Short mmCIF file of C-alpha atoms in Angstrom, two decimals:
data_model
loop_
_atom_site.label_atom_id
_atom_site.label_comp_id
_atom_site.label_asym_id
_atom_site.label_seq_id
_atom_site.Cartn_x
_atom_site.Cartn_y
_atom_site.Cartn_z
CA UNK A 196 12.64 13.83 10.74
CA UNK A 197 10.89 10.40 11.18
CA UNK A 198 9.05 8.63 8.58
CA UNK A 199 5.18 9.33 9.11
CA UNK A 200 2.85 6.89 9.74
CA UNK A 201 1.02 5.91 6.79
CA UNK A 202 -2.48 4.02 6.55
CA UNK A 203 -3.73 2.93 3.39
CA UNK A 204 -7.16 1.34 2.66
CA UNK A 205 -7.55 -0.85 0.35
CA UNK A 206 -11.61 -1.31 -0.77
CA UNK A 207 -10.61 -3.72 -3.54
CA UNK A 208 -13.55 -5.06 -5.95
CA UNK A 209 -16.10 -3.98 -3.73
CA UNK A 210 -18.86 -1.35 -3.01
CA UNK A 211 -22.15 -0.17 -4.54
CA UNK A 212 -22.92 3.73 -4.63
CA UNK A 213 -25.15 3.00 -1.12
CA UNK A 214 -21.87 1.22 0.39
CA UNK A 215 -19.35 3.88 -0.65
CA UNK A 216 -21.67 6.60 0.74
CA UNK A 217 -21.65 5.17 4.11
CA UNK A 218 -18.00 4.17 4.53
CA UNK A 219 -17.15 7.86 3.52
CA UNK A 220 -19.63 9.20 5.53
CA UNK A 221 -17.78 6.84 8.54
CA UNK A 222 -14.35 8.01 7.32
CA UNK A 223 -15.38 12.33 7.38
CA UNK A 224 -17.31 11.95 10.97
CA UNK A 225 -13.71 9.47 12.12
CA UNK A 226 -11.96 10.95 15.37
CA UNK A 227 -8.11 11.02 13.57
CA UNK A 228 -4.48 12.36 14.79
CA UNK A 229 -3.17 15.23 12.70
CA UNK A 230 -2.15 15.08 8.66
CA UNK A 231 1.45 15.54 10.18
CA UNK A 232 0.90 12.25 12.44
CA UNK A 233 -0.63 10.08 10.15
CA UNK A 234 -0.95 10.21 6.32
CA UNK A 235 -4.61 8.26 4.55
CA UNK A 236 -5.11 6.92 1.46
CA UNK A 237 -8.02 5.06 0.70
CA UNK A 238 -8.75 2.88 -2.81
CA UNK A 239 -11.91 2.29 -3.74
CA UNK A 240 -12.34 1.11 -7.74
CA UNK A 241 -11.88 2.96 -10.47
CA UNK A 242 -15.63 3.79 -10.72
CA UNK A 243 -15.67 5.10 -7.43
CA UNK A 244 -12.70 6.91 -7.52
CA UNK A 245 -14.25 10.51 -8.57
CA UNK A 246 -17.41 10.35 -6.25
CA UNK A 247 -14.97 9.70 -2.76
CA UNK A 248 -12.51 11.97 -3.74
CA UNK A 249 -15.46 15.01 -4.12
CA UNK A 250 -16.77 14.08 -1.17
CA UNK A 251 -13.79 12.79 1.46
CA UNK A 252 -12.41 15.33 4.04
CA UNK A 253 -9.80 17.28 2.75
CA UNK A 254 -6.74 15.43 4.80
CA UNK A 255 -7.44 11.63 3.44
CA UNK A 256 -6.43 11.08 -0.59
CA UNK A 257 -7.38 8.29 -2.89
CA UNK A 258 -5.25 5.66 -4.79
CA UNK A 259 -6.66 3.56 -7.36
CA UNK A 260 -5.72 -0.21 -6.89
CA UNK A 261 -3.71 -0.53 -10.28
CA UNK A 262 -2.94 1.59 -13.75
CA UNK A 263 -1.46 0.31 -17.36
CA UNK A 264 2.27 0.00 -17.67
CA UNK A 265 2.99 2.83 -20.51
CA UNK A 266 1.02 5.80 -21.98
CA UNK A 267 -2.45 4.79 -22.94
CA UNK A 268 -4.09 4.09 -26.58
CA UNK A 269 -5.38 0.67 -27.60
CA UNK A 270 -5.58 -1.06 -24.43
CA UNK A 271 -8.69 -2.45 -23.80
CA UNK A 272 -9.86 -2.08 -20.12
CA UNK A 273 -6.90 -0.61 -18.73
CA UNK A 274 -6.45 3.24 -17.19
CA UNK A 275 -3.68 5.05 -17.86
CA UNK A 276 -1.33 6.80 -14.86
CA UNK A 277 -1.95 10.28 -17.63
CA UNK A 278 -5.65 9.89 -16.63
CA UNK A 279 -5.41 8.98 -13.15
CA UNK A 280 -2.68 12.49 -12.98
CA UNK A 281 -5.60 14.16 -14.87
CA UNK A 282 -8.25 13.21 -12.65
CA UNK A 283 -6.51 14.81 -9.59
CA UNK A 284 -5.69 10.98 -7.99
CA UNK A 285 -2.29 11.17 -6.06
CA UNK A 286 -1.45 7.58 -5.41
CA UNK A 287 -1.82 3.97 -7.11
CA UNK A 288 -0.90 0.56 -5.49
CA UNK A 289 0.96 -1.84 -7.49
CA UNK A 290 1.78 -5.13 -7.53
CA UNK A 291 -0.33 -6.31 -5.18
CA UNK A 292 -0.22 -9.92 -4.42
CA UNK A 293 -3.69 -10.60 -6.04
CA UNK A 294 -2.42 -9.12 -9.15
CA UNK A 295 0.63 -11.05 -9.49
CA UNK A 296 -1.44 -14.29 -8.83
CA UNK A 297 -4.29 -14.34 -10.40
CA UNK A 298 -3.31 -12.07 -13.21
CA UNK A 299 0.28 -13.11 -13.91
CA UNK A 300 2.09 -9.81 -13.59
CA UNK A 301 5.71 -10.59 -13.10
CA UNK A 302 8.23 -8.76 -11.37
CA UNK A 303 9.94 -7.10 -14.15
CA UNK A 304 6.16 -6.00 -15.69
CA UNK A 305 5.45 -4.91 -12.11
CA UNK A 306 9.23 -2.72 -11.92
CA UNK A 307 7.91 -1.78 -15.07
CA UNK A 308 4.69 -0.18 -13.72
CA UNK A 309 6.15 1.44 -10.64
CA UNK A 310 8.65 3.51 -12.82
CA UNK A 311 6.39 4.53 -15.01
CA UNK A 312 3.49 5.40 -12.53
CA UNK A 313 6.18 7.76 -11.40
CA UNK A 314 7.80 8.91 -14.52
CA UNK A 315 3.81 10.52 -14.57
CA UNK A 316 3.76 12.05 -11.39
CA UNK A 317 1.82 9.10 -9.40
CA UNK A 318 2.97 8.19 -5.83
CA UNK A 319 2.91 4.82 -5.44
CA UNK A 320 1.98 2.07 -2.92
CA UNK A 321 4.43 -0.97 -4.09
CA UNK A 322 3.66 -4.40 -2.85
CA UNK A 323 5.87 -7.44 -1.96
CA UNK A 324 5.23 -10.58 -0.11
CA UNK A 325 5.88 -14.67 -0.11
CA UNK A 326 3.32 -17.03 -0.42
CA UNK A 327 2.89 -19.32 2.22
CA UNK A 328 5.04 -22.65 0.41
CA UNK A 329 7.76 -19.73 0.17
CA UNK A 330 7.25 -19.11 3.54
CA UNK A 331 7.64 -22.73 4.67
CA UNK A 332 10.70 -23.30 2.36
CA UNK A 333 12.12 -20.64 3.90
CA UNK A 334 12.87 -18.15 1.03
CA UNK A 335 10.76 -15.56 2.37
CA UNK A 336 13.68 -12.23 1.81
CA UNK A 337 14.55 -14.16 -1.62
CA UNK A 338 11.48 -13.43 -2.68
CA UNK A 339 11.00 -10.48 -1.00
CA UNK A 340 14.81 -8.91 -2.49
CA UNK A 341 13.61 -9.53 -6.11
CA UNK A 342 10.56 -8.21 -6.44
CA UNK A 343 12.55 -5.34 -4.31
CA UNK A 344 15.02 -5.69 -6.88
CA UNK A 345 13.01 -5.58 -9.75
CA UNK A 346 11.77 -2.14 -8.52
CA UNK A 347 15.31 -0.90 -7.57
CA UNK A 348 16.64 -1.63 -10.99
CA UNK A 349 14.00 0.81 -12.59
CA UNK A 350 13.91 3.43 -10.50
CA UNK A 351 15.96 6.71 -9.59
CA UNK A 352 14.23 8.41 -6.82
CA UNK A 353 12.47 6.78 -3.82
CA UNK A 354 10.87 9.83 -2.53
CA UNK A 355 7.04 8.94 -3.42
CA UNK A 356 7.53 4.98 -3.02
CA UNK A 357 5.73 3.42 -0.03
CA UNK A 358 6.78 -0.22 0.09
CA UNK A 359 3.66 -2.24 1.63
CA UNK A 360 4.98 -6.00 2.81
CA UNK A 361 1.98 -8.27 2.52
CA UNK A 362 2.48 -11.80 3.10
CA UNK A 363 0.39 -13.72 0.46
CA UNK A 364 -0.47 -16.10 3.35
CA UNK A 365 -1.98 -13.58 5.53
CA UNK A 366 -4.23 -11.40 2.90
CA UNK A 367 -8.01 -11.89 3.87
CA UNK A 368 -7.16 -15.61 5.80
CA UNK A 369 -7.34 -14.38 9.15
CA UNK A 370 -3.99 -15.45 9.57
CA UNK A 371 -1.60 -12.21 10.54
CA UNK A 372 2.08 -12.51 10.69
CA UNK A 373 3.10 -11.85 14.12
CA UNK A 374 4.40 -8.48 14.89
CA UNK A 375 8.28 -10.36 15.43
CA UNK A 376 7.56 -11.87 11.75
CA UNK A 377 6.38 -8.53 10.36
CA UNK A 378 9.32 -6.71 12.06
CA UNK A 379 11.96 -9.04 11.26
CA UNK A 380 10.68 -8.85 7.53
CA UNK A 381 10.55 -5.16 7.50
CA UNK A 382 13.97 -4.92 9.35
CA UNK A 383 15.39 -7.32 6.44
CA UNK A 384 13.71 -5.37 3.60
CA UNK A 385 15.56 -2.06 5.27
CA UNK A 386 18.90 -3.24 5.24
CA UNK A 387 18.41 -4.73 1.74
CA UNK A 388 17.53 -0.96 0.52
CA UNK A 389 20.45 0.16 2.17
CA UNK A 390 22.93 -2.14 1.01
CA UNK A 391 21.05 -1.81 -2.91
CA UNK A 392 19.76 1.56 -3.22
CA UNK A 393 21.17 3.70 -0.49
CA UNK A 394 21.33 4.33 3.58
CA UNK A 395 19.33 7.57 3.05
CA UNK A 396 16.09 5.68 1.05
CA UNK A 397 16.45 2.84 3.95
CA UNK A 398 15.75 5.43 6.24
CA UNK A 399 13.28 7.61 4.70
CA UNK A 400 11.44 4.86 2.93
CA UNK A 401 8.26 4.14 4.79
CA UNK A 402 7.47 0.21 4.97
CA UNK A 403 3.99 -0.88 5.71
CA UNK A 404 2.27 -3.90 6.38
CA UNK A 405 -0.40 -5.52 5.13
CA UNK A 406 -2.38 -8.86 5.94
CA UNK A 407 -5.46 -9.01 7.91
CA UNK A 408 -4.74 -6.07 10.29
CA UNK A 409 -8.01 -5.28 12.43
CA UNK A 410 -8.50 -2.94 15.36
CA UNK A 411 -7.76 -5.43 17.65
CA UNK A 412 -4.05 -6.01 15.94
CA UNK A 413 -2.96 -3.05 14.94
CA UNK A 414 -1.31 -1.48 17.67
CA UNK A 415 1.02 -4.35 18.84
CA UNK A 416 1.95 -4.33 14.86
CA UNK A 417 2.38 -0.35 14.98
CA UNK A 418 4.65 -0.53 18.16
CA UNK A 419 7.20 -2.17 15.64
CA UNK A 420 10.11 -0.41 14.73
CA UNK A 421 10.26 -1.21 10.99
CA UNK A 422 6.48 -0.95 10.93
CA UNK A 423 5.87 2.61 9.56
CA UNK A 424 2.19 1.70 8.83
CA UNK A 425 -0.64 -0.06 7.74
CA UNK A 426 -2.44 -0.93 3.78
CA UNK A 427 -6.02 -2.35 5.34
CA UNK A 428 -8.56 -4.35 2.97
CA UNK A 429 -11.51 -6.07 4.57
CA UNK A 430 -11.06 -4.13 7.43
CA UNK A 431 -10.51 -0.60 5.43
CA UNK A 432 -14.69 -0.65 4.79
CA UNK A 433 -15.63 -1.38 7.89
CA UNK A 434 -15.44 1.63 11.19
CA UNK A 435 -12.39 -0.21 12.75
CA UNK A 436 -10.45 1.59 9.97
CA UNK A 437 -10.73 4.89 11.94
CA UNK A 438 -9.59 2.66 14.74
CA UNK A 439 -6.61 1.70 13.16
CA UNK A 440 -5.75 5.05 11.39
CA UNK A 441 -5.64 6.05 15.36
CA UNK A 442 -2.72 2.97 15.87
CA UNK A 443 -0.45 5.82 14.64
CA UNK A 444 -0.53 7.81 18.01
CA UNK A 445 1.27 4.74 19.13
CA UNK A 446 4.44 5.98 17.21
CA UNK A 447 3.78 9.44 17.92
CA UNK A 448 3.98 8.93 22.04
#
């Protein structure tokens, strides 16, 4: 059994009511292989999160784009993984490289969200990436392995972890990392679970990349064999999402 391609869309702090209507109008009318070819998740915001779940097709799901760290209560302005199970929302991302930037969230704080996104029944969408000075210095799987690590220290079971590589350097610059870069990072990351966690969760675990993929890239990227799929942002609202949902017939053939 392969790992399935996965596509994730990622709306991050955008949309008005008018927007999200029309991108899910895009996403229901979208030409798409099968739910056992490829596997959607889109995340808009929070506040959109109940309107495009009622009205997406059946087949896609929703993520939000982050949740608190431990059970709710006096947390001003965070949501809970309880209320994201209660609202019927499958998935969350975490970690993203925006998050640990501009917001400070650490490794072990970001560990510390993935297990207990799971703990609550939440499949999760966990991020990693260098920024480009890393990049340039090369310590590119340094970085990578511990905020791997940091994950892999908290957690038991791998089964509802998708592991989305996003260079720093390549979110929303234009810049993409080559599909050699991607690979060789994704190939790394692999044999890093397997030596640290286990052959099995190498194997199974699906690694996706992230970092301005666009219709026009994604199918070079998808012909990759570490590349197990996609997590989209400015490209995610746009119609060259269905485009690249479609880049997972190119594993398929």
């Amino acid at each position: 059994m392969g790992r399935k391609f996965f596509v994730g869309g990622n709306w991050k702090c955008n949309g008005t009511t008018d927007q999200v209507d029309k991108i899910v109008k895009i996403l229901n009318e979208g030409q798409v292989p099968s739910p056992d070819v490829v596997e959607v998740v889109v995340s808009p915001p929070y506040v959109f999160l109940p309107v495009v779940k009622s009205q997406l097709r059946p087949e896609f799901q929703v993520a939000a784009q982050n949740c608190w760290v431990k059970k709710g209560g006096a947390f001003t302005g965070e949501v809970s993984a309880e209320m994201l199970v209660n609202l019927g929302v499958p998935w969350v991302i975490l970690g993203h490289s925006e998050r640990r930037s501009l917001l400070g969230e650490s490794n072990e704080f970001v560990g510390d969200k993935v297990a207990y996104a799971l703990s609550q029944g939440l499949k999760v969408i966990a991020c990693v990436g260098e920024t480009l000075e890393q990049r340039e210095s090369g310590s590119t799987m340094d970085v990578v392995a511990a905020q791997a690590k940091a994950i892999a220290e908290r957690i038991k079971d791998w089964t509802n972890v998708v592991v989305a590589y996003e260079p720093v350097w390549a979110i929303g610059t234009g810049k993409v990392a080559t599909p050699v870069q991607a690979q060789e990072v994704h190939s790394c990351l692999r044999k890093w679970l397997a030596t640290n966690v286990s052959a099995e969760v190498a194997e199974s675990t699906r690694i996706i990349y992230g970092g301005s993929v666009t219709g026009a890239n994604c199918k070079e990227l998808a012909a990759q064999p570490d590349v197990d799929g996609f997590l989209v942002g400015g490209a995610s609202l746009k119609p060259e999402f269905i485009d690249i949902i479609n880049s997972a017939t190119v594993k398929s053939a």
